[in-house]
Structures are given as C-alpha cells and as structure tokens.
mmCIF file of C-alpha atoms in Angstrom:
data_model
loop_
_atom_site.group_PDB
_atom_site.id
_atom_site.type_symbol
_atom_site.label_atom_id
_atom_site.label_comp_id
_atom_site.label_asym_id
_atom_site.label_seq_id
_atom_site.Cartn_x
_atom_site.Cartn_y
_atom_site.Cartn_z
ATOM 1 C CA MET A 1 139.751 -73.325 100.213
ATOM 2 C CA VAL A 2 139.494 -72.430 103.879
ATOM 3 C CA ALA A 3 142.164 -69.954 104.825
ATOM 4 C CA MET A 4 141.715 -70.031 108.570
ATOM 5 C CA ILE A 5 141.947 -72.957 110.958
ATOM 6 C CA THR A 6 140.517 -72.685 114.531
ATOM 7 C CA ILE A 7 142.731 -74.372 117.184
ATOM 8 C CA GLY A 8 141.320 -73.913 120.686
ATOM 9 C CA ASN A 9 140.691 -70.258 121.176
ATOM 10 C CA ALA A 10 143.138 -69.123 118.521
ATOM 11 C CA GLN A 11 142.172 -68.296 114.920
ATOM 12 C CA CYS A 12 145.188 -69.492 112.988
ATOM 13 C CA ASP A 13 145.932 -68.366 109.475
ATOM 14 C CA ILE A 14 147.240 -70.517 106.617
ATOM 15 C CA ASN A 15 150.681 -69.016 106.122
ATOM 16 C CA PHE A 16 151.506 -67.887 102.558
ATOM 17 C CA SER A 17 154.258 -65.393 103.247
ATOM 18 C CA TYR A 18 157.928 -66.430 103.415
ATOM 19 C CA PRO A 19 160.174 -66.523 105.169
ATOM 20 C CA TYR A 20 158.236 -67.771 108.182
ATOM 21 C CA SER A 21 160.030 -68.009 111.453
ATOM 22 C CA CYS A 22 159.059 -69.185 114.941
ATOM 23 C CA ASP A 23 161.294 -69.387 117.987
ATOM 24 C CA PHE A 24 158.423 -69.956 120.327
ATOM 25 C CA SER A 25 158.934 -66.668 122.160
ATOM 26 C CA LEU A 26 155.546 -65.196 121.311
ATOM 27 C CA GLU A 27 152.378 -66.512 122.974
ATOM 28 C CA ILE A 28 150.148 -65.440 120.068
ATOM 29 C CA GLN A 29 152.376 -67.449 117.638
ATOM 30 C CA ASN A 30 152.549 -70.432 119.896
ATOM 31 C CA GLY A 31 148.781 -70.495 120.148
ATOM 32 C CA CYS A 32 148.705 -71.664 116.476
ATOM 33 C CA TRP A 33 150.734 -74.785 117.202
ATOM 34 C CA GLU A 34 148.856 -77.906 118.301
ATOM 35 C CA VAL A 35 149.872 -80.527 120.798
ATOM 36 C CA ASP A 36 148.523 -84.112 120.800
ATOM 37 C CA ASP A 37 149.208 -86.273 123.843
ATOM 38 C CA VAL A 38 148.607 -89.568 121.968
ATOM 39 C CA ASN A 39 149.014 -91.898 124.941
ATOM 40 C CA GLY A 40 147.105 -89.602 127.355
ATOM 41 C CA ASP A 41 149.727 -89.684 130.049
ATOM 42 C CA ASN A 42 149.703 -85.881 130.610
ATOM 43 C CA TYR A 43 153.364 -85.656 129.677
ATOM 44 C CA THR A 44 153.577 -83.828 126.327
ATOM 45 C CA TRP A 45 154.985 -80.907 124.446
ATOM 46 C CA GLN A 46 154.932 -77.425 126.114
ATOM 47 C CA PHE A 47 156.151 -73.963 125.196
ATOM 48 C CA ASP A 48 158.858 -72.263 127.190
ATOM 49 C CA ILE A 49 158.709 -68.575 126.265
ATOM 50 C CA ASP A 50 161.609 -67.633 128.440
ATOM 51 C CA GLN A 51 163.930 -70.188 126.747
ATOM 52 C CA SER A 52 162.312 -69.675 123.318
ATOM 53 C CA VAL A 53 161.739 -73.400 122.745
ATOM 54 C CA ALA A 54 159.057 -76.059 122.411
ATOM 55 C CA LYS A 55 160.002 -78.920 124.708
ATOM 56 C CA TYR A 56 158.952 -82.469 125.567
ATOM 57 C CA VAL A 57 159.730 -83.412 129.173
ATOM 58 C CA TYR A 58 160.031 -87.083 130.035
ATOM 59 C CA ASN A 59 157.584 -89.380 131.753
ATOM 60 C CA PRO A 60 159.364 -91.650 134.215
ATOM 61 C CA GLY A 61 156.810 -94.478 133.710
ATOM 62 C CA SER A 62 156.013 -94.692 130.007
ATOM 63 C CA ASP A 63 157.405 -94.015 126.527
ATOM 64 C CA ALA A 64 156.633 -90.795 124.749
ATOM 65 C CA GLU A 65 153.893 -90.707 122.044
ATOM 66 C CA ASP A 66 153.459 -87.006 121.491
ATOM 67 C CA ASP A 67 152.894 -84.848 118.391
ATOM 68 C CA LEU A 68 153.706 -81.155 117.951
ATOM 69 C CA TYR A 69 151.895 -79.754 114.974
ATOM 70 C CA SER A 70 152.845 -76.513 113.271
ATOM 71 C CA PRO A 71 150.414 -74.008 111.743
ATOM 72 C CA TYR A 72 149.438 -74.741 108.151
ATOM 73 C CA PHE A 73 151.422 -73.443 105.223
ATOM 74 C CA TYR A 74 150.671 -73.038 101.558
ATOM 75 C CA LEU A 75 153.592 -74.714 99.788
ATOM 76 C CA ASP A 76 154.205 -74.088 96.104
ATOM 77 C CA GLY A 77 157.090 -76.421 95.405
ATOM 78 C CA HIS A 78 159.799 -73.937 96.363
ATOM 79 C CA GLN A 79 160.103 -74.261 100.158
ATOM 80 C CA THR A 80 162.789 -75.409 102.521
ATOM 81 C CA LEU A 81 162.275 -76.203 106.240
ATOM 82 C CA THR A 82 165.096 -75.755 108.778
ATOM 83 C CA PHE A 83 164.916 -76.076 112.657
ATOM 84 C CA ASP A 84 167.158 -76.631 115.632
ATOM 85 C CA TYR A 85 166.999 -79.581 118.035
ATOM 86 C CA ARG A 86 168.862 -80.658 121.108
ATOM 87 C CA CYS A 87 168.324 -82.684 124.259
ATOM 88 C CA GLY A 88 168.537 -81.804 127.976
ATOM 89 C CA ASN A 89 171.115 -84.479 128.966
ATOM 90 C CA SER A 90 173.340 -86.421 126.586
ATOM 91 C CA SER A 91 173.140 -89.457 128.857
ATOM 92 C CA PHE A 92 169.411 -89.647 128.235
ATOM 93 C CA PRO A 93 168.884 -89.667 124.483
ATOM 94 C CA GLU A 94 165.570 -88.472 122.928
ATOM 95 C CA THR A 95 163.989 -89.768 119.690
ATOM 96 C CA PHE A 96 161.733 -87.996 117.227
ATOM 97 C CA ALA A 97 160.686 -87.972 113.559
ATOM 98 C CA VAL A 98 159.206 -85.315 111.294
ATOM 99 C CA PHE A 99 156.141 -85.727 109.109
ATOM 100 C CA LEU A 100 154.053 -83.538 106.800
ATOM 101 C CA TYR A 101 150.226 -83.587 106.925
ATOM 102 C CA PRO A 102 148.032 -82.245 104.226
ATOM 103 C CA GLU A 103 145.030 -80.091 105.313
ATOM 104 C CA GLY A 104 142.028 -82.201 105.995
ATOM 105 C CA SER A 105 143.801 -85.535 105.632
ATOM 106 C CA THR A 106 145.785 -88.073 107.709
ATOM 107 C CA ASP A 107 147.659 -89.164 104.578
ATOM 108 C CA TRP A 108 151.002 -88.079 105.908
ATOM 109 C CA SER A 109 154.428 -87.998 104.386
ATOM 110 C CA ARG A 110 157.534 -88.919 106.425
ATOM 111 C CA LEU A 111 160.200 -86.180 106.062
ATOM 112 C CA THR A 112 162.916 -87.844 108.290
ATOM 113 C CA ASP A 113 163.758 -91.205 109.687
ATOM 114 C CA GLY A 114 163.921 -91.415 113.477
ATOM 115 C CA ILE A 115 166.445 -88.958 114.813
ATOM 116 C CA THR A 116 168.220 -89.966 118.034
ATOM 117 C CA VAL A 117 169.294 -86.802 119.956
ATOM 118 C CA THR A 118 172.318 -86.998 122.141
ATOM 119 C CA SER A 119 173.563 -83.359 121.628
ATOM 120 C CA GLU A 120 173.023 -80.815 124.310
ATOM 121 C CA SER A 121 174.005 -78.131 121.763
ATOM 122 C CA ALA A 122 171.682 -77.066 118.983
ATOM 123 C CA VAL A 123 171.850 -79.187 115.773
ATOM 124 C CA THR A 124 170.277 -77.657 112.673
ATOM 125 C CA GLN A 125 168.167 -79.853 110.419
ATOM 126 C CA THR A 126 167.384 -78.897 106.816
ATOM 127 C CA ILE A 127 164.529 -80.528 104.827
ATOM 128 C CA ASP A 128 163.677 -79.930 101.195
ATOM 129 C CA LEU A 129 159.985 -79.375 100.711
ATOM 130 C CA SER A 130 160.140 -78.788 96.894
ATOM 131 C CA GLY A 131 158.126 -81.934 96.174
ATOM 132 C CA TYR A 132 154.991 -80.540 97.891
ATOM 133 C CA VAL A 133 152.315 -78.264 96.602
ATOM 134 C CA GLY A 134 149.183 -77.465 98.707
ATOM 135 C CA VAL A 135 148.360 -76.824 102.292
ATOM 136 C CA TYR A 136 150.377 -78.733 104.876
ATOM 137 C CA ARG A 137 151.553 -78.673 108.413
ATOM 138 C CA VAL A 138 154.659 -80.158 109.981
ATOM 139 C CA ASP A 139 154.470 -82.748 112.746
ATOM 140 C CA PHE A 140 157.250 -83.343 115.230
ATOM 141 C CA TYR A 141 156.567 -86.756 116.702
ATOM 142 C CA CYS A 142 158.474 -87.535 119.873
ATOM 143 C CA TYR A 143 158.749 -91.286 120.819
ATOM 144 C CA SER A 144 161.529 -91.281 123.346
ATOM 145 C CA ASP A 145 161.879 -94.126 125.811
ATOM 146 C CA ALA A 146 160.454 -93.691 129.314
ATOM 147 C CA ASP A 147 162.534 -91.882 131.959
ATOM 148 C CA MET A 148 164.745 -89.875 129.576
ATOM 149 C CA ALA A 149 165.138 -86.125 130.055
ATOM 150 C CA SER A 150 163.870 -83.494 127.601
ATOM 151 C CA LEU A 151 163.823 -82.679 123.817
ATOM 152 C CA TYR A 152 163.941 -79.139 122.554
ATOM 153 C CA ILE A 153 162.886 -77.708 119.165
ATOM 154 C CA THR A 154 163.423 -74.033 118.207
ATOM 155 C CA ASN A 155 164.274 -71.720 115.304
ATOM 156 C CA PHE A 156 161.602 -73.251 113.033
ATOM 157 C CA ASN A 157 162.005 -71.538 109.562
ATOM 158 C CA ILE A 158 160.370 -72.076 106.226
ATOM 159 C CA THR A 159 161.924 -70.198 103.354
ATOM 160 C CA SER A 160 161.061 -70.010 99.662
ATOM 161 C CA SER A 161 163.256 -70.063 96.621
ATOM 162 C CA ASN A 162 160.384 -69.126 94.244
ATOM 163 C CA PRO A 163 161.858 -66.620 91.712
ATOM 164 C CA CYS A 164 158.546 -64.726 91.599
ATOM 165 C CA GLU A 165 159.085 -63.210 88.226
ATOM 166 C CA ALA A 166 157.562 -59.767 87.685
ATOM 167 C CA ILE A 167 154.031 -59.825 86.132
ATOM 168 C CA SER A 168 153.721 -58.103 82.777
ATOM 169 C CA GLU A 169 150.613 -59.548 81.213
ATOM 170 C CA TYR A 170 147.266 -57.725 81.918
ATOM 171 C CA PRO A 171 144.659 -57.787 83.179
ATOM 172 C CA TYR A 172 145.871 -59.176 86.477
ATOM 173 C CA GLU A 173 143.115 -60.114 88.855
ATOM 174 C CA ASN A 174 143.007 -61.469 92.508
ATOM 175 C CA ASP A 175 139.771 -61.996 94.367
ATOM 176 C CA PHE A 176 141.656 -63.609 97.241
ATOM 177 C CA SER A 177 139.292 -66.556 97.196
ATOM 178 C CA ASP A 178 142.013 -69.308 97.139
ATOM 179 C CA ILE A 179 145.234 -69.487 99.090
ATOM 180 C CA ALA A 180 146.962 -70.537 95.855
ATOM 181 C CA GLN A 181 146.410 -66.955 94.608
ATOM 182 C CA MET A 182 148.760 -65.769 97.313
ATOM 183 C CA THR A 183 151.919 -67.193 95.692
ATOM 184 C CA CYS A 184 154.577 -64.351 95.740
ATOM 185 C CA TRP A 185 152.449 -62.198 98.030
ATOM 186 C CA THR A 186 154.254 -61.371 101.301
ATOM 187 C CA THR A 187 153.386 -59.834 104.644
ATOM 188 C CA GLU A 188 155.427 -57.715 106.988
ATOM 189 C CA ASP A 189 154.571 -57.453 110.659
ATOM 190 C CA GLU A 190 156.531 -54.257 111.462
ATOM 191 C CA ASN A 191 155.776 -54.146 115.186
ATOM 192 C CA GLU A 192 156.311 -57.927 115.611
ATOM 193 C CA ASP A 193 153.122 -58.418 117.602
ATOM 194 C CA GLY A 194 152.144 -61.622 115.788
ATOM 195 C CA ASN A 195 149.148 -59.964 114.052
ATOM 196 C CA THR A 196 149.258 -59.296 110.317
ATOM 197 C CA PHE A 197 147.347 -59.769 107.131
ATOM 198 C CA TYR A 198 145.791 -63.109 106.211
ATOM 199 C CA LEU A 199 142.868 -64.389 104.155
ATOM 200 C CA GLU A 200 139.339 -64.370 105.534
ATOM 201 C CA ASP A 201 135.916 -64.429 103.827
ATOM 202 C CA ASN A 202 137.503 -64.396 100.432
ATOM 203 C CA ALA A 203 139.435 -61.223 101.053
ATOM 204 C CA LEU A 204 142.750 -59.964 102.481
ATOM 205 C CA CYS A 205 142.136 -59.110 106.137
ATOM 206 C CA TYR A 206 143.988 -57.418 108.979
ATOM 207 C CA ARG A 207 142.649 -58.508 112.426
ATOM 208 C CA TYR A 208 143.118 -56.111 115.406
ATOM 209 C CA ASN A 209 145.493 -56.356 118.318
ATOM 210 C CA ALA A 210 143.934 -55.321 121.707
ATOM 211 C CA ASP A 211 147.275 -54.044 122.973
ATOM 212 C CA LEU A 212 149.096 -52.445 119.987
ATOM 213 C CA GLY A 213 148.145 -50.387 116.944
ATOM 214 C CA ALA A 214 148.624 -51.870 113.522
ATOM 215 C CA GLU A 215 151.867 -51.477 111.590
ATOM 216 C CA ASP A 216 151.367 -54.097 108.974
ATOM 217 C CA ASN A 217 152.061 -54.400 105.218
ATOM 218 C CA VAL A 218 150.895 -56.801 102.621
ATOM 219 C CA TYR A 219 152.944 -56.735 99.394
ATOM 220 C CA SER A 220 151.782 -57.893 95.968
ATOM 221 C CA PRO A 221 154.193 -59.561 93.506
ATOM 222 C CA TYR A 222 156.185 -57.180 91.245
ATOM 223 C CA PHE A 223 154.428 -55.761 88.288
ATOM 224 C CA VAL A 224 156.100 -54.283 85.172
ATOM 225 C CA LEU A 225 154.338 -50.928 84.646
ATOM 226 C CA ASP A 226 154.813 -49.008 81.343
ATOM 227 C CA GLY A 227 152.684 -45.946 81.942
ATOM 228 C CA HIS A 228 149.426 -47.496 80.807
ATOM 229 C CA GLN A 229 148.020 -49.220 83.948
ATOM 230 C CA THR A 230 145.159 -48.625 86.270
ATOM 231 C CA LEU A 231 144.742 -50.228 89.698
ATOM 232 C CA THR A 232 141.370 -50.964 91.319
ATOM 233 C CA PHE A 233 140.503 -52.675 94.553
ATOM 234 C CA ASP A 234 137.761 -52.722 97.133
ATOM 235 C CA TYR A 235 138.167 -51.915 100.750
ATOM 236 C CA TYR A 236 135.868 -52.030 103.877
ATOM 237 C CA CYS A 237 135.948 -52.696 107.587
ATOM 238 C CA GLY A 238 134.264 -55.254 109.921
ATOM 239 C CA LEU A 239 132.450 -52.707 112.098
ATOM 240 C CA SER A 240 131.785 -49.033 111.359
ATOM 241 C CA SER A 241 132.185 -48.172 115.016
ATOM 242 C CA TYR A 242 135.806 -49.403 114.912
ATOM 243 C CA PRO A 243 137.412 -47.472 112.067
ATOM 244 C CA GLU A 244 140.466 -48.685 110.321
ATOM 245 C CA GLU A 245 143.351 -46.766 108.593
ATOM 246 C CA LEU A 246 144.816 -47.729 105.187
ATOM 247 C CA LYS A 247 147.551 -46.325 103.018
ATOM 248 C CA VAL A 248 148.746 -47.673 99.658
ATOM 249 C CA TYR A 249 152.163 -47.433 98.181
ATOM 250 C CA LEU A 250 154.198 -48.487 95.202
ATOM 251 C CA TYR A 251 157.512 -50.111 96.142
ATOM 252 C CA ASP A 252 160.363 -50.492 93.585
ATOM 253 C CA GLY A 253 162.636 -52.462 95.953
ATOM 254 C CA SER A 254 164.358 -49.495 97.513
ATOM 255 C CA SER A 255 161.805 -46.643 97.909
ATOM 256 C CA PHE A 256 158.091 -46.131 98.505
ATOM 257 C CA THR A 257 155.772 -43.845 96.587
ATOM 258 C CA ILE A 258 152.357 -43.145 98.141
ATOM 259 C CA ILE A 259 149.484 -43.626 95.683
ATOM 260 C CA MET A 260 146.621 -43.516 98.266
ATOM 261 C CA SER A 261 147.058 -41.227 101.355
ATOM 262 C CA SER A 262 145.892 -42.282 104.784
ATOM 263 C CA THR A 263 142.166 -43.157 104.573
ATOM 264 C CA GLU A 264 139.832 -43.782 107.495
ATOM 265 C CA VAL A 265 137.730 -46.819 106.682
ATOM 266 C CA THR A 266 134.236 -46.830 108.286
ATOM 267 C CA ASN A 267 132.303 -48.509 105.517
ATOM 268 C CA THR A 268 131.221 -52.088 105.995
ATOM 269 C CA THR A 269 130.283 -52.584 102.416
ATOM 270 C CA PRO A 270 132.967 -52.415 99.739
ATOM 271 C CA ILE A 271 134.095 -49.196 98.259
ATOM 272 C CA THR A 272 135.987 -49.480 95.000
ATOM 273 C CA GLN A 273 139.141 -47.441 94.756
ATOM 274 C CA THR A 274 140.610 -46.536 91.307
ATOM 275 C CA ILE A 275 144.289 -45.328 91.054
ATOM 276 C CA ASP A 276 145.760 -44.083 87.865
ATOM 277 C CA LEU A 277 149.330 -45.563 87.445
ATOM 278 C CA SER A 278 150.049 -43.961 84.076
ATOM 279 C CA GLU A 279 152.864 -41.777 85.537
ATOM 280 C CA TYR A 280 154.885 -44.923 86.576
ATOM 281 C CA ALA A 281 157.224 -46.960 84.412
ATOM 282 C CA GLY A 282 159.314 -49.666 85.992
ATOM 283 C CA THR A 283 158.876 -52.703 88.263
ATOM 284 C CA TYR A 284 156.897 -52.212 91.398
ATOM 285 C CA LYS A 285 155.068 -53.996 94.168
ATOM 286 C CA ILE A 286 151.800 -52.728 95.626
ATOM 287 C CA ASP A 287 151.984 -52.234 99.446
ATOM 288 C CA PHE A 288 148.736 -52.058 101.463
ATOM 289 C CA TYR A 289 149.824 -50.583 104.756
ATOM 290 C CA CYS A 290 147.412 -50.800 107.751
ATOM 291 C CA THR A 291 147.964 -48.299 110.572
ATOM 292 C CA SER A 292 144.723 -48.776 112.522
ATOM 293 C CA GLU A 293 144.639 -47.808 116.134
ATOM 294 C CA THR A 294 144.787 -50.275 119.044
ATOM 295 C CA ASN A 295 141.778 -52.518 119.612
ATOM 296 C CA MET A 296 139.864 -51.799 116.419
ATOM 297 C CA PHE A 297 138.399 -54.784 114.442
ATOM 298 C CA LYS A 298 139.069 -55.827 110.887
ATOM 299 C CA LEU A 299 140.240 -54.213 107.624
ATOM 300 C CA TYR A 300 139.396 -55.948 104.295
ATOM 301 C CA ILE A 301 140.955 -55.632 100.866
ATOM 302 C CA ASP A 302 139.300 -57.457 97.932
ATOM 303 C CA ASN A 303 138.935 -57.664 94.160
ATOM 304 C CA LEU A 304 142.281 -56.288 93.156
ATOM 305 C CA LYS A 305 142.753 -55.647 89.414
ATOM 306 C CA ILE A 306 145.411 -54.121 87.222
ATOM 307 C CA GLU A 307 144.435 -53.273 83.710
ATOM 308 C CA SER A 308 146.466 -51.887 80.804
#
C-alpha cells in the first residue's frame, strides 16, 4: 500500500501515529491539506497561520461549493475525531458537512448531517470513527449561501483508544511494507517542525528539514522481554554525502536505556544491526531517535525483528 501521497509540491505521509493534531499554524502541516474549489469561483478555503484556522470566506454572488480535505490517516477501528468550528458573524450563518473518503476511491461516507453555524465562539464537534478500518481522509464540505461571512475550522484532532497490548509472542517481524503494520507505533516530533518519521520505499524514513536539525523519535509497540530476546534491524541513508545520526533506546514508560549509541550513517545499502536484549526483563518499547544535522537527506530503518 502506498504510504505517501503527493499534493502539489508537498509530500504528504499517511498518518499512523496518534494523537494527531492540527491547528493550522504550521505551513508545512497545512501543505498536506487539499482544497477543491468545486464551482470554480475562486472563493474557497484558505489557511490563516496568524489566527490558527482554516477558513472559507464568502462569495457575494454565488453559493459555496468547497471542499477542505485532510491528510490521509490509517484508521484501525479505534479512532475519534474532534474539531472546533465557528462563523464570523452570527447574522450570516454558514453551512457545512463532514465526510470520510477512502484512499483511491470516491465512495465517501457521510459523518454528519448539514451543520448550520451561527456561533461566533468555538463549538467542539466529536465524531466516532470506530466503524472504519483502512486509509481515509476527512472532507469538510462548505455549502453556505451566497453573501454570508466566513466559516472557521481549527483544533482538528484524531485520537486512538486502541489498548495496544504488549507483544509477548516471538518472533515479531515488521518489514514496514504496509501501513497496517504501523498499528500501535507512534512518532514524536520533539522540535515540532512538522517533519518526523513516516513510511517510504517499504521502510521507516526520516526526511530532512532544511532549517532545523532532527529531534525525532519513532516508538514501537510495547514488548514483554524476559531476558531471552535479540533485536535486529537494518539501517541506511539516502545519500552518503549527507550523513544521518541514529540512536536506539529501550523505553519502559518512564525512563530510557540506550542500546545503540549515536551512530553516523553514511551507508546507502542496508547494514544489519544486532542487539542482545538478554539483560532486560520487563515491558519496553524500542525508540529509534534521529538526531541528524540540518539539511541532510533521509534516514531509513527496515526489517525489524525480535526473536526469543
């Protein structure tokens, strides 16, 4: 399954890590939302970074027919969507509905009836997505009458209630070839620059930021270790002239233990790393921590295996 969607000039990852939050204050994050001016009137959704909103501003001459599409998400039947909405002037009501579109299909599902917006203060909407498994994106469809005012959407959040029980059966293998394999994996964008791990070319990948060095974690699910396990994985970079930096930790929910010290990655073909976990007993996540310098290229992790 494809794990990256290209929208304009932005390469947009299928999100597998929850919670996911977007308040439209980051240009790089907004670049993975798509706008469709259905009626071609040049009045459509836009992003206001200063106000941290996506907004539709009225056309005085024709009704709105405008879609705002989120990035794609892998849903596993445990997700909930929340967002805030409001209008610019209560005397000029706005109207919208919310839909869910599967990847590669126009066979949408309606998530709400038409919502008439007369509140100038934020109203929070909660939508249960537990009936959906697969790759989907959310569509905010504005169809307000002509000559209204403005509709605002912000604080878009998807959370997961997946219990993610610790894995205790071995071997565990993940070749990162399918987004469904990423259930219960999570990412952490420590420097909040909008760049973090995703799936590319059947591997975990960190893609560079031209302005900031990497401070990014990708965490596995929890594993029950009993002193008899071995971890192996492959690592490599996209260009040898742009070295990457990788550390690996075990994380027990409160503290980190380093199991692979900071390693400069200059190889463009996979190197297999083997780590003896026999001194560890308890429940741990594996944390791959990328600390590459500014404006490098790509770091890849692949073929993870835990054996007992």
